[in-house]
Amino acid sequence: MILTIRTSLSLACKRSSARLSDPPTLALLRTRVNSFHYSRTYSAQSRADTQSGGAAHVRKFAMVTFLSLGVASYYAWQNSLLRTSPTNGIPVVRKVASNSDSDPDAALNAFPVPSVTLAATYGTPEDVQKAIEELRLAFPDKHRVSTDPNVLKVHGSSENSYHPTSSHSVVVQAKSTEDVVKIVNISRKYRIPIIPYSGATSLEGHFSGHPSGSICLDLSAMDQILEINEADGDLRCQAGARWEDINNTLKEKGIPLFFPLDPGPGATIGGMVGTGCSGTNAVRYGTAKAEWFLNLTVVLPSGKVIKTRRRARKSAAGFDTTKLFIGAEGTLGVVTEATLRLTPRIPTKVAMAQFPNVGMAVSAASEILKTPHGSHIQCVELLDDNMMSAINIAGLIEHPYPVQDTLFFKFQGSPESVTETSKAVRDIVKRHGSSRFEFASTDNEAEEIWQNRKYALMSTFAAHPGMKCWTTDVCVPISKLPQLVYETKEDLAKTGLKSTIVGHVGDGNFHALILFKDEKELQSVGAAVGRLVHRAIAMDGTCTGEHGVGVGKTQYLVEELGDGTVELMKTVKRAVDSLNLFNPGKLYPPATKEPGHTA
């Protein structure tokens, strides 16, 4: 019987084109067979049982034998599919303990569980050069494939991110989904990591290169609006389209709709999907993980193109594969197109209220949102006294503001509802110590106020020339926000570091912009950011409300989500991207230090 099993395994491997001379393949098959503990002892015992009338044991042995052949054939076939280049990408497998020596049924319950580690074998420097040569053949236009050091640096690092970075080996510009497929196939052929890039506005090192060499997939030229379905309230665009351009186009065409997600200026749809963004409108319209992305076109690591769903506003057809890619930071697939849900433009009015301290400002915002009038609040943004000072110094405004902790509001609705809401808000902010509440007197002034909020980072730089700025964000339950902001400002004051704070206080999310001038201060900033994140997680919050994880916050994910959730995320990653080629080193934290467990 043992001879029969070995012969069958050999035939199965040959039929699936797997090479038995390949050590990883042999190791894999031995693991499968050993986990079932077939032995001469068990075979002899089965014969003895048969001779003594033990027919049940014979049937059990036959079943196990059949399963063994099936499992061996499946894994040999699976490995033959993975072997598309000389570089080996076979996954690491954990051996599963079994006590089948004492329990004949244990073999059936000892089916080995694939490892969820993200180990991978990448191409050699020679493979990288071969990949570059093939990319140049695929895209003859010399401007679309670049190895210029300056281009590689720009595409692999950001002046506003202070996390470890590596330069890419090559930058390739895609102009269509078909182009992306070609690039992905070359990446897979030579086992070269591939890193998506579009707006380059992310702050956590999302588009930095890989140390082994990487292909930067530049999607910034894929910026077209492909169709607008005004009657259905949606549009389809390419991944490199910017949210500001989309809304400006709708306005210019006289279409009374807009796309409400509004992160930093310059952000593109692909990046917004990747990070699960939100912005100032989140208190009223939610985040990217709401239903604003109806459908995505995605190129998978296999090179296959999928659409995550149809264009209907809702669907109960299976689980939500669209959301699988929202917040995945380009590690599961490259988004090339998206269908966006639009919403009606509603008339708005802008107002501001100022307070003696941040705690009073945040408490006022929290109370406002809990009243019936909160439904007419589109945005409520916090700018602390340091931020208001920076705006004044930057000189981007016509009339300087008083330097106090400030809330900016957007009220939306009919003139009657805005009037009623503003009266209620005025009363609440007064009870929380506000000394000033006023509306923008003109539409231009309203636009100026909101532009100052959106360009807070630029104002911070302008107010502190020669200094650098580390921008981070956290989010907590709204009731915890006053404590978090107060403790953070107190902590930063003790360090002596200059900082500004802005935040989407309507949903408990705030950003700290911490300034530094040298390496010593940079280390102090990093430590302060760590304390801020731990403080937020201890309040049942998150290490990032909208910036994403990237490389900057992987170390906090287990603390926030727990080992089980992180392992589930890795399991999904391993299933979709078994070679770990898509944006490796981002999002998923290194594994805990277990024997035989590597990241």
Coordinates of C-alpha atoms in Angstrom, one line a residue:
M1 CA 0.0 0.0 0.0
I2 CA 2.8 2.4 0.8
L3 CA 4.4 1.7 -2.6
T4 CA 1.0 2.4 -4.2
I5 CA 0.7 5.8 -2.5
R6 CA 4.3 6.8 -3.5
T7 CA 3.6 5.8 -7.1
S8 CA 0.4 7.8 -7.2
L9 CA 2.1 10.8 -5.7
S10 CA 4.8 10.6 -8.4
L11 CA 2.2 10.4 -11.2
A12 CA 0.2 13.3 -9.8
C13 CA 3.3 15.5 -9.7
K14 CA 4.2 14.6 -13.3
R15 CA 0.7 15.3 -14.6
S16 CA 0.8 18.7 -12.9
S17 CA 4.2 19.6 -14.4
A18 CA 5.7 19.8 -10.9
R19 CA 9.4 18.8 -10.7
L20 CA 10.0 16.2 -8.0
S21 CA 13.7 17.1 -8.2
D22 CA 12.8 20.6 -6.9
P23 CA 13.6 20.6 -3.1
P24 CA 10.8 23.1 -2.2
T25 CA 8.3 20.8 -4.0
L26 CA 9.6 17.7 -2.2
A27 CA 9.5 19.5 1.1
L28 CA 5.9 20.6 0.5
L29 CA 4.7 17.1 -0.5
R30 CA 6.5 15.5 2.4
T31 CA 4.8 17.9 4.7
R32 CA 1.4 16.9 3.3
V33 CA 2.1 13.2 3.6
N34 CA 3.8 13.4 7.0
S35 CA 0.9 15.3 8.4
F36 CA -1.3 12.3 7.8
H37 CA 1.2 10.0 9.5
Y38 CA 1.0 7.1 7.1
S39 CA 3.3 4.5 8.4
R40 CA 4.1 0.8 8.0
T41 CA 2.8 0.3 11.5
Y42 CA -0.6 1.7 10.7
S43 CA -0.7 -0.3 7.4
A44 CA 0.2 -3.6 9.3
Q45 CA -2.4 -2.9 11.9
S46 CA -5.0 -2.4 9.3
R47 CA -4.2 -5.7 7.7
A48 CA -4.5 -7.4 11.1
D49 CA -7.8 -5.7 11.8
T50 CA -9.1 -6.9 8.4
Q51 CA -8.1 -10.4 9.1
S52 CA -10.0 -10.2 12.5
G53 CA -13.1 -8.8 10.8
G54 CA -12.3 -5.1 11.3
A55 CA -14.1 -3.9 8.2
A56 CA -14.7 -0.4 9.6
H57 CA -10.9 0.1 9.9
V58 CA -10.4 -0.9 6.3
R59 CA -13.0 1.6 5.1
K60 CA -11.4 4.3 7.2
F61 CA -7.9 3.6 5.8
A62 CA -9.3 3.6 2.3
M63 CA -10.9 7.0 2.9
V64 CA -7.6 8.5 4.3
T65 CA -5.7 7.1 1.3
F66 CA -8.1 8.7 -1.1
L67 CA -7.9 12.1 0.7
S68 CA -4.1 11.8 0.7
L69 CA -3.9 11.4 -3.1
G70 CA -6.3 14.2 -3.7
V71 CA -4.4 16.6 -1.4
A72 CA -1.1 15.7 -2.9
S73 CA -2.4 16.2 -6.5
Y74 CA -4.0 19.5 -5.6
Y75 CA -0.8 21.0 -4.1
A76 CA 1.4 19.7 -6.8
W77 CA -1.0 21.4 -9.4
Q78 CA -1.0 24.6 -7.3
N79 CA 2.8 24.8 -7.2
S80 CA 3.0 24.3 -11.0
L81 CA 0.8 27.4 -11.5
L82 CA 3.0 29.4 -9.2
R83 CA 6.2 28.4 -11.1
T84 CA 6.0 31.0 -13.9
S85 CA 9.6 32.1 -13.7
P86 CA 12.9 30.7 -12.5
T87 CA 12.5 32.6 -9.2
N88 CA 10.7 30.5 -6.6
G89 CA 7.7 31.9 -4.8
I90 CA 6.4 28.8 -2.9
P91 CA 4.7 29.8 0.3
V92 CA 6.2 28.8 3.7
V93 CA 4.1 26.0 5.3
R94 CA 3.6 25.3 9.0
K95 CA 3.7 21.6 9.9
V96 CA 0.5 20.7 11.7
A97 CA 0.9 18.5 14.8
S98 CA -1.1 15.3 14.8
N99 CA -1.7 12.6 17.3
S100 CA -2.8 10.0 14.7
D101 CA -0.5 7.4 16.1
S102 CA -2.9 7.1 19.0
D103 CA -6.1 8.0 17.2
P104 CA -6.7 6.7 13.7
D105 CA -9.3 9.4 13.1
A106 CA -6.8 12.2 13.9
A107 CA -5.4 12.1 10.3
L108 CA -8.8 13.2 9.0
N109 CA -8.8 16.2 11.4
A110 CA -5.1 17.2 10.7
F111 CA -5.5 18.9 7.4
P112 CA -2.7 21.4 7.3
V113 CA -3.5 25.1 7.5
P114 CA -1.5 27.3 5.1
S115 CA 0.8 29.8 6.7
V116 CA -0.4 33.4 6.8
T117 CA 3.1 34.8 6.8
L118 CA 4.1 37.2 4.0
A119 CA 7.5 35.8 3.3
A120 CA 8.5 36.0 -0.4
T121 CA 11.4 35.5 -2.7
Y122 CA 12.1 38.4 -5.0
G123 CA 14.0 38.7 -8.3
T124 CA 17.7 39.2 -8.4
P125 CA 19.3 42.4 -9.6
E126 CA 19.7 40.6 -13.0
D127 CA 15.9 39.9 -13.0
V128 CA 15.3 43.6 -12.2
Q129 CA 17.3 44.6 -15.3
K130 CA 15.5 42.0 -17.5
A131 CA 12.1 43.4 -16.2
I132 CA 13.2 47.0 -17.1
E133 CA 14.3 45.8 -20.6
E134 CA 10.9 44.1 -21.2
L135 CA 9.0 47.2 -19.9
R136 CA 10.9 49.3 -22.5
L137 CA 9.9 46.9 -25.2
A138 CA 6.3 47.0 -24.0
F139 CA 6.2 50.8 -23.8
P140 CA 8.6 52.2 -26.5
D141 CA 7.8 55.8 -25.7
K142 CA 11.0 56.7 -23.8
H143 CA 9.0 59.1 -21.5
R144 CA 6.9 56.3 -20.1
V145 CA 9.7 54.2 -18.7
S146 CA 12.3 56.0 -16.6
T147 CA 15.3 55.1 -14.5
D148 CA 16.4 58.7 -14.1
P149 CA 17.6 59.0 -10.4
N150 CA 15.6 62.2 -9.9
V151 CA 12.4 60.6 -11.2
L152 CA 13.0 57.6 -9.0
K153 CA 13.5 59.7 -5.9
V154 CA 10.4 61.9 -6.5
H155 CA 8.3 58.8 -7.0
G156 CA 9.7 56.9 -4.0
S157 CA 9.7 59.5 -1.2
S158 CA 7.8 62.5 0.0
E159 CA 9.1 65.7 1.7
N160 CA 6.2 65.4 4.1
S161 CA 6.9 61.8 5.2
Y162 CA 9.7 60.9 7.5
H163 CA 9.5 57.1 7.4
P164 CA 12.2 54.8 6.0
T165 CA 12.2 54.9 2.2
S166 CA 13.9 53.1 -0.7
S167 CA 14.2 54.3 -4.3
H168 CA 12.4 52.4 -7.0
S169 CA 14.3 50.6 -9.8
V170 CA 12.1 52.0 -12.5
V171 CA 9.0 54.2 -13.0
V172 CA 6.4 53.2 -15.6
Q173 CA 3.5 55.4 -16.6
A174 CA 0.3 53.6 -17.4
K175 CA -2.5 55.2 -19.5
S176 CA -5.1 52.4 -19.4
T177 CA -6.2 49.2 -17.6
E178 CA -4.5 47.2 -20.4
D179 CA -1.2 49.0 -19.7
V180 CA -1.5 48.1 -16.0
V181 CA -2.1 44.4 -16.9
K182 CA 1.1 44.4 -19.0
I183 CA 3.1 45.9 -16.1
V184 CA 1.7 43.5 -13.6
N185 CA 2.5 40.5 -15.7
I186 CA 6.1 41.6 -16.1
S187 CA 6.3 42.2 -12.3
R188 CA 5.0 38.7 -11.7
K189 CA 7.3 37.1 -14.3
Y190 CA 10.5 38.4 -12.7
R191 CA 9.2 38.6 -9.1
I192 CA 9.7 42.4 -8.9
P193 CA 7.5 44.2 -6.3
I194 CA 5.1 46.8 -7.8
I195 CA 4.1 50.0 -6.1
P196 CA 1.1 52.1 -7.2
Y197 CA 1.6 55.9 -7.4
S198 CA -0.8 58.7 -8.3
G199 CA -1.4 61.9 -6.4
A200 CA 1.6 61.4 -4.0
T201 CA -0.3 63.2 -1.2
S202 CA -0.1 60.3 1.3
L203 CA 1.9 60.9 4.5
E204 CA 2.7 57.4 5.8
G205 CA 5.2 56.1 3.2
H206 CA 2.6 54.4 1.0
F207 CA 4.5 54.8 -2.3
S208 CA 8.1 54.3 -1.1
G209 CA 10.2 51.7 -3.0
H210 CA 11.2 48.2 -1.9
P211 CA 14.8 47.4 -0.8
S212 CA 15.0 44.5 -3.3
G213 CA 14.1 46.7 -6.2
S214 CA 10.6 47.7 -7.3
I215 CA 8.5 48.9 -10.2
C216 CA 6.7 52.2 -9.5
L217 CA 3.3 52.0 -11.4
D218 CA 2.5 55.7 -12.1
L219 CA -1.3 56.1 -12.6
S220 CA -1.3 59.9 -12.6
A221 CA -1.9 60.1 -16.4
M222 CA -5.0 58.0 -16.0
D223 CA -7.0 61.1 -14.9
Q224 CA -10.1 61.1 -17.2
I225 CA -13.8 61.2 -16.3
L226 CA -15.1 58.5 -18.6
E227 CA -18.9 59.0 -18.3
I228 CA -21.4 61.0 -16.2
N229 CA -24.8 59.5 -15.5
E230 CA -26.7 62.5 -14.1
A231 CA -30.0 60.7 -14.1
D232 CA -28.5 58.0 -11.8
G233 CA -26.3 60.3 -9.8
D234 CA -23.0 58.6 -10.5
L235 CA -19.9 58.9 -12.7
R236 CA -17.1 56.6 -13.9
C237 CA -13.5 57.9 -13.9
Q238 CA -10.0 56.6 -14.0
A239 CA -8.0 56.1 -10.8
G240 CA -5.7 59.2 -11.4
A241 CA -8.6 61.6 -11.5
R242 CA -8.5 64.2 -8.7
W243 CA -11.6 64.8 -6.5
E244 CA -11.3 68.6 -6.9
D245 CA -11.2 68.3 -10.7
I246 CA -14.3 66.0 -10.6
N247 CA -16.3 68.5 -8.6
N248 CA -15.1 71.4 -10.7
T249 CA -16.2 69.6 -13.9
L250 CA -19.6 68.9 -12.5
K251 CA -20.0 72.5 -11.5
E252 CA -18.8 73.8 -14.9
K253 CA -21.3 71.5 -16.7
G254 CA -24.2 72.9 -14.5
I255 CA -24.8 69.5 -12.9
P256 CA -26.2 70.1 -9.4
L257 CA -24.3 67.1 -7.9
F258 CA -20.9 66.6 -6.3
F259 CA -18.6 63.9 -4.9
P260 CA -18.4 64.6 -1.1
L261 CA -15.2 62.9 -0.1
D262 CA -12.6 65.8 0.3
P263 CA -9.2 64.8 1.7
G264 CA -6.1 66.9 1.1
P265 CA -5.7 68.9 -2.1
G266 CA -4.4 66.9 -5.0
A267 CA -5.6 63.5 -3.8
T268 CA -6.7 61.1 -6.5
I269 CA -9.5 58.6 -6.6
G270 CA -7.1 55.6 -6.6
G271 CA -5.3 56.8 -3.5
M272 CA -8.5 57.7 -1.8
V273 CA -9.7 54.2 -2.3
G274 CA -6.4 52.8 -1.1
T275 CA -6.3 54.7 2.2
G276 CA -10.1 54.7 2.9
C277 CA -10.1 58.5 3.0
S278 CA -12.6 61.0 4.3
G279 CA -12.1 64.7 4.9
T280 CA -14.0 67.7 6.2
N281 CA -17.4 66.4 5.0
A282 CA -17.2 63.2 6.9
V283 CA -19.4 64.3 9.7
R284 CA -22.3 64.6 7.2
Y285 CA -21.4 62.2 4.4
G286 CA -19.2 59.6 6.0
T287 CA -16.0 58.1 4.7
A288 CA -14.8 56.1 1.7
K289 CA -16.0 53.0 3.5
A290 CA -19.6 54.2 3.1
E291 CA -21.3 53.6 -0.3
W292 CA -19.5 56.3 -2.3
F293 CA -17.6 53.8 -4.5
L294 CA -20.3 51.8 -6.3
N295 CA -17.9 49.7 -8.4
L296 CA -14.1 49.3 -8.9
T297 CA -12.1 48.0 -11.8
V298 CA -9.1 46.2 -10.3
V299 CA -6.1 44.5 -11.8
L300 CA -5.3 41.6 -9.5
P301 CA -1.7 40.2 -8.8
S302 CA -2.5 37.4 -11.2
G303 CA -3.0 40.0 -14.0
K304 CA -6.7 39.3 -14.2
V305 CA -9.1 42.3 -14.4
I306 CA -12.3 42.3 -12.3
K307 CA -15.2 44.6 -11.6
T308 CA -16.3 44.4 -8.0
R309 CA -20.0 44.8 -8.7
R310 CA -22.6 46.5 -11.1
R311 CA -23.7 50.1 -11.0
A312 CA -26.9 49.7 -8.8
R313 CA -27.0 51.8 -5.7
K314 CA -27.2 48.7 -3.5
S315 CA -26.6 45.0 -3.8
A316 CA -27.1 41.9 -1.6
A317 CA -25.2 39.7 -4.0
G318 CA -22.5 38.2 -1.7
F319 CA -20.1 40.0 0.5
D320 CA -18.9 43.5 -0.5
T321 CA -15.8 42.9 -2.7
T322 CA -15.6 46.7 -3.3
K323 CA -14.8 47.3 0.3
L324 CA -12.1 44.6 0.2
F325 CA -10.0 47.0 -1.7
I326 CA -10.9 50.2 0.2
G327 CA -8.2 50.7 2.8
A328 CA -6.0 47.9 1.4
E329 CA -3.4 50.4 0.3
G330 CA -2.7 48.8 -3.0
T331 CA -1.7 45.5 -1.4
L332 CA -4.5 43.4 -3.0
G333 CA -4.9 44.9 -6.4
V334 CA -4.4 48.0 -8.5
V335 CA -7.6 50.1 -8.9
T336 CA -7.7 51.5 -12.5
E337 CA -11.3 52.8 -12.6
A338 CA -14.1 53.6 -10.2
T339 CA -17.8 54.4 -10.3
L340 CA -18.6 57.2 -7.8
R341 CA -21.9 57.9 -6.3
L342 CA -22.7 61.6 -6.4
T343 CA -25.0 63.6 -4.1
P344 CA -27.0 66.9 -4.6
R345 CA -25.3 70.2 -3.8
I346 CA -27.1 71.8 -1.0
P347 CA -26.7 75.6 -0.2
T348 CA -24.2 76.2 2.6
K349 CA -23.2 79.0 4.9
V350 CA -19.9 79.3 6.7
A351 CA -19.5 80.5 10.3
M352 CA -16.8 80.5 13.0
A353 CA -16.8 80.5 16.8
Q354 CA -13.8 81.1 19.1
F355 CA -13.1 79.8 22.5
P356 CA -10.7 80.2 25.5
N357 CA -9.3 76.7 25.1
V358 CA -9.5 73.6 22.9
G359 CA -11.4 71.6 25.5
M360 CA -14.3 74.1 25.4
A361 CA -14.3 74.1 21.6
V362 CA -14.5 70.4 21.3
S363 CA -17.1 70.0 24.0
A364 CA -19.3 72.6 22.2
A365 CA -19.0 70.7 18.9
S366 CA -19.9 67.4 20.6
E367 CA -23.1 68.9 22.1
I368 CA -24.1 70.6 18.8
L369 CA -24.0 67.3 16.9
K370 CA -26.2 65.5 19.4
T371 CA -29.0 68.0 18.9
P372 CA -31.6 67.8 16.1
H373 CA -29.9 70.7 14.5
G374 CA -26.8 68.6 14.0
S375 CA -28.4 67.2 10.9
H376 CA -27.8 70.5 9.2
I377 CA -24.1 70.6 10.0
Q378 CA -22.1 69.6 7.0
C379 CA -18.7 70.3 8.6
V380 CA -17.3 71.3 11.9
E381 CA -13.5 71.8 12.0
L382 CA -11.1 72.6 14.8
L383 CA -8.1 74.9 14.4
D384 CA -6.2 75.5 17.6
D385 CA -4.6 78.9 18.5
N386 CA -1.3 77.9 17.0
M387 CA -2.9 77.1 13.7
M388 CA -4.8 80.4 13.7
S389 CA -1.6 82.2 14.3
A390 CA 0.1 80.3 11.4
I391 CA -2.8 81.4 9.1
N392 CA -2.3 85.0 10.0
I393 CA 1.5 84.9 9.6
A394 CA 1.3 83.0 6.3
G395 CA -0.5 86.1 4.9
L396 CA -3.0 84.1 2.8
I397 CA -6.0 86.1 4.3
E398 CA -7.2 89.6 3.8
H399 CA -8.0 90.3 7.5
P400 CA -6.1 88.5 10.3
Y401 CA -8.2 86.4 12.8
P402 CA -8.0 86.6 16.6
V403 CA -5.5 84.0 17.8
Q404 CA -7.8 81.7 19.7
D405 CA -8.9 78.0 19.5
T406 CA -11.6 78.1 16.7
L407 CA -14.4 76.1 15.2
F408 CA -15.3 76.5 11.5
F409 CA -18.8 75.4 10.6
K410 CA -20.6 74.7 7.4
F411 CA -24.4 74.8 7.7
Q412 CA -26.4 73.3 4.9
G413 CA -30.1 73.6 4.0
S414 CA -32.7 76.1 3.2
P415 CA -32.3 79.7 4.4
E416 CA -34.9 79.0 7.1
S417 CA -33.2 75.9 8.4
V418 CA -29.8 77.6 8.3
T419 CA -31.1 80.5 10.4
E420 CA -32.7 78.2 12.9
T421 CA -29.6 76.0 13.2
S422 CA -27.3 79.0 13.6
K423 CA -29.4 80.3 16.5
A424 CA -29.1 77.0 18.3
V425 CA -25.4 76.8 17.6
R426 CA -24.8 80.3 18.9
D427 CA -26.5 79.5 22.2
I428 CA -24.5 76.3 22.6
V429 CA -21.1 77.8 21.9
K430 CA -21.9 80.7 24.2
R431 CA -22.5 78.2 27.1
H432 CA -19.1 76.7 26.3
G433 CA -17.3 80.0 26.7
S434 CA -17.3 81.3 23.1
S435 CA -16.6 85.0 22.9
R436 CA -17.2 85.3 19.2
F437 CA -19.6 83.7 16.7
E438 CA -20.1 85.1 13.3
F439 CA -20.9 84.2 9.7
A440 CA -18.8 84.9 6.6
S441 CA -20.3 88.1 5.2
T442 CA -19.9 87.1 1.5
D443 CA -19.4 83.9 -0.5
N444 CA -15.8 85.0 -1.2
E445 CA -15.1 85.3 2.5
A446 CA -16.7 81.9 3.1
E447 CA -14.5 80.3 0.4
E448 CA -11.5 82.0 1.9
I449 CA -12.2 80.6 5.4
W450 CA -12.6 77.1 4.1
Q451 CA -9.6 77.3 1.9
N452 CA -7.5 78.3 4.9
R453 CA -8.6 75.1 6.6
K454 CA -7.8 72.9 3.6
Y455 CA -4.4 74.5 3.2
A456 CA -3.4 74.2 6.9
L457 CA -0.2 72.4 6.2
M458 CA 1.0 75.0 3.7
S459 CA 0.2 77.8 6.2
T460 CA 2.2 75.9 8.9
F461 CA 5.2 75.8 6.6
A462 CA 4.8 79.4 5.6
A463 CA 4.6 80.5 9.2
H464 CA 7.7 78.6 10.2
P465 CA 10.2 78.9 7.3
G466 CA 13.2 76.5 7.3
M467 CA 11.4 74.0 9.5
K468 CA 10.0 70.6 8.5
C469 CA 6.7 69.1 9.6
W470 CA 5.5 65.6 10.6
T471 CA 1.8 65.3 10.1
T472 CA -0.1 62.6 11.9
D473 CA -3.7 61.7 12.7
V474 CA -5.7 59.7 15.2
C475 CA -9.4 59.2 15.9
V476 CA -11.4 58.5 19.0
P477 CA -15.0 58.3 20.1
I478 CA -16.3 61.9 20.1
S479 CA -16.8 62.0 23.9
K480 CA -13.1 61.2 24.4
L481 CA -11.8 63.9 22.0
P482 CA -11.6 66.8 24.5
Q483 CA -9.4 64.8 26.8
L484 CA -7.2 63.5 23.9
V485 CA -6.7 67.0 22.5
Y486 CA -6.0 68.5 25.9
E487 CA -3.5 65.8 26.9
T488 CA -1.8 66.0 23.5
K489 CA -1.3 69.8 23.6
E490 CA 0.0 69.4 27.2
D491 CA 2.5 66.7 26.1
L492 CA 3.7 68.7 23.1
A493 CA 4.2 71.8 25.3
K494 CA 6.4 69.8 27.6
T495 CA 8.6 68.7 24.8
G496 CA 9.2 72.3 23.6
L497 CA 8.2 71.3 20.1
K498 CA 6.2 73.7 18.0
S499 CA 2.9 72.3 16.6
T500 CA -0.4 73.1 15.2
I501 CA -3.6 71.1 15.5
V502 CA -6.5 70.8 13.1
G503 CA -9.3 68.3 13.2
H504 CA -12.6 66.9 12.0
V505 CA -14.0 67.2 15.5
G506 CA -17.4 66.2 14.3
D507 CA -16.2 62.6 14.0
G508 CA -13.5 62.5 16.6
N509 CA -10.6 62.8 14.2
F510 CA -7.8 65.3 14.6
H511 CA -4.4 66.0 13.0
A512 CA -1.2 67.1 14.8
L513 CA 1.3 69.0 12.6
I514 CA 4.6 68.8 14.6
L515 CA 7.5 71.0 13.5
F516 CA 11.2 70.2 13.9
K517 CA 14.6 71.5 12.5
D518 CA 17.1 68.7 13.0
E519 CA 17.6 65.0 13.6
K520 CA 17.5 65.4 17.4
E521 CA 14.1 67.1 17.2
L522 CA 12.9 64.5 14.7
Q523 CA 13.5 61.8 17.2
S524 CA 11.5 63.8 19.8
V525 CA 8.7 64.2 17.3
G526 CA 8.6 60.4 16.5
A527 CA 8.4 59.7 20.3
A528 CA 5.5 62.2 20.7
V529 CA 3.6 60.7 17.8
G530 CA 4.0 57.3 19.4
R531 CA 2.6 58.6 22.7
L532 CA -0.3 60.2 20.8
V533 CA -1.2 56.9 19.1
H534 CA -1.0 54.8 22.3
R535 CA -3.2 57.5 24.0
A536 CA -5.8 57.3 21.3
I537 CA -5.9 53.4 21.2
A538 CA -6.3 53.4 25.0
M539 CA -9.4 55.5 24.5
D540 CA -10.8 52.8 22.2
G541 CA -9.7 54.8 19.2
T542 CA -7.5 54.2 16.1
C543 CA -4.0 54.9 15.1
T544 CA -5.2 56.6 11.9
G545 CA -8.6 58.1 11.1
E546 CA -7.9 58.7 7.4
H547 CA -4.2 58.8 6.6
G548 CA -3.9 55.1 6.4
V549 CA -1.2 52.7 7.8
G550 CA 1.5 52.6 5.1
V551 CA 4.9 51.9 6.7
G552 CA 4.4 54.5 9.4
K553 CA 1.8 52.8 11.6
T554 CA 2.2 49.1 11.0
Q555 CA 3.7 48.8 14.5
Y556 CA 0.4 49.8 16.1
L557 CA -2.0 47.6 14.3
V558 CA -1.8 44.5 16.6
E559 CA -2.3 46.7 19.6
E560 CA -5.4 48.2 18.0
L561 CA -7.0 45.3 16.2
G562 CA -5.6 42.2 18.0
D563 CA -3.6 39.3 16.7
G564 CA -6.6 37.5 15.3
T565 CA -7.8 40.3 13.1
V566 CA -4.3 41.0 11.8
E567 CA -3.9 37.3 11.0
L568 CA -7.1 37.4 9.1
M569 CA -5.9 40.4 7.1
K570 CA -2.7 38.5 6.3
T571 CA -4.7 35.4 5.3
V572 CA -6.6 37.5 2.7
K573 CA -3.4 39.1 1.5
R574 CA -1.8 35.7 1.1
A575 CA -4.8 34.3 -0.8
V576 CA -4.9 37.2 -3.3
D577 CA -1.2 38.0 -3.6
S578 CA 0.6 34.7 -2.8
L579 CA 3.9 36.1 -4.1
N580 CA 3.6 39.3 -2.0
L581 CA 4.4 41.6 -5.0
F582 CA 1.8 44.3 -4.4
N583 CA 3.1 47.1 -2.2
P584 CA 5.0 44.7 0.1
G585 CA 6.0 46.1 3.6
K586 CA 3.0 48.3 3.8
L587 CA -0.2 47.9 6.0
Y588 CA 0.5 44.4 7.4
P589 CA 2.7 44.5 10.6
P590 CA 5.6 42.1 11.0
A591 CA 4.6 38.8 12.6
T592 CA 5.1 38.3 16.3
K593 CA 8.2 36.5 17.2
E594 CA 7.1 32.9 17.1
P595 CA 9.3 29.9 16.3
G596 CA 9.4 29.5 12.5
H597 CA 7.1 32.5 12.0
T598 CA 8.5 35.3 9.7
A599 CA 6.9 38.4 8.4

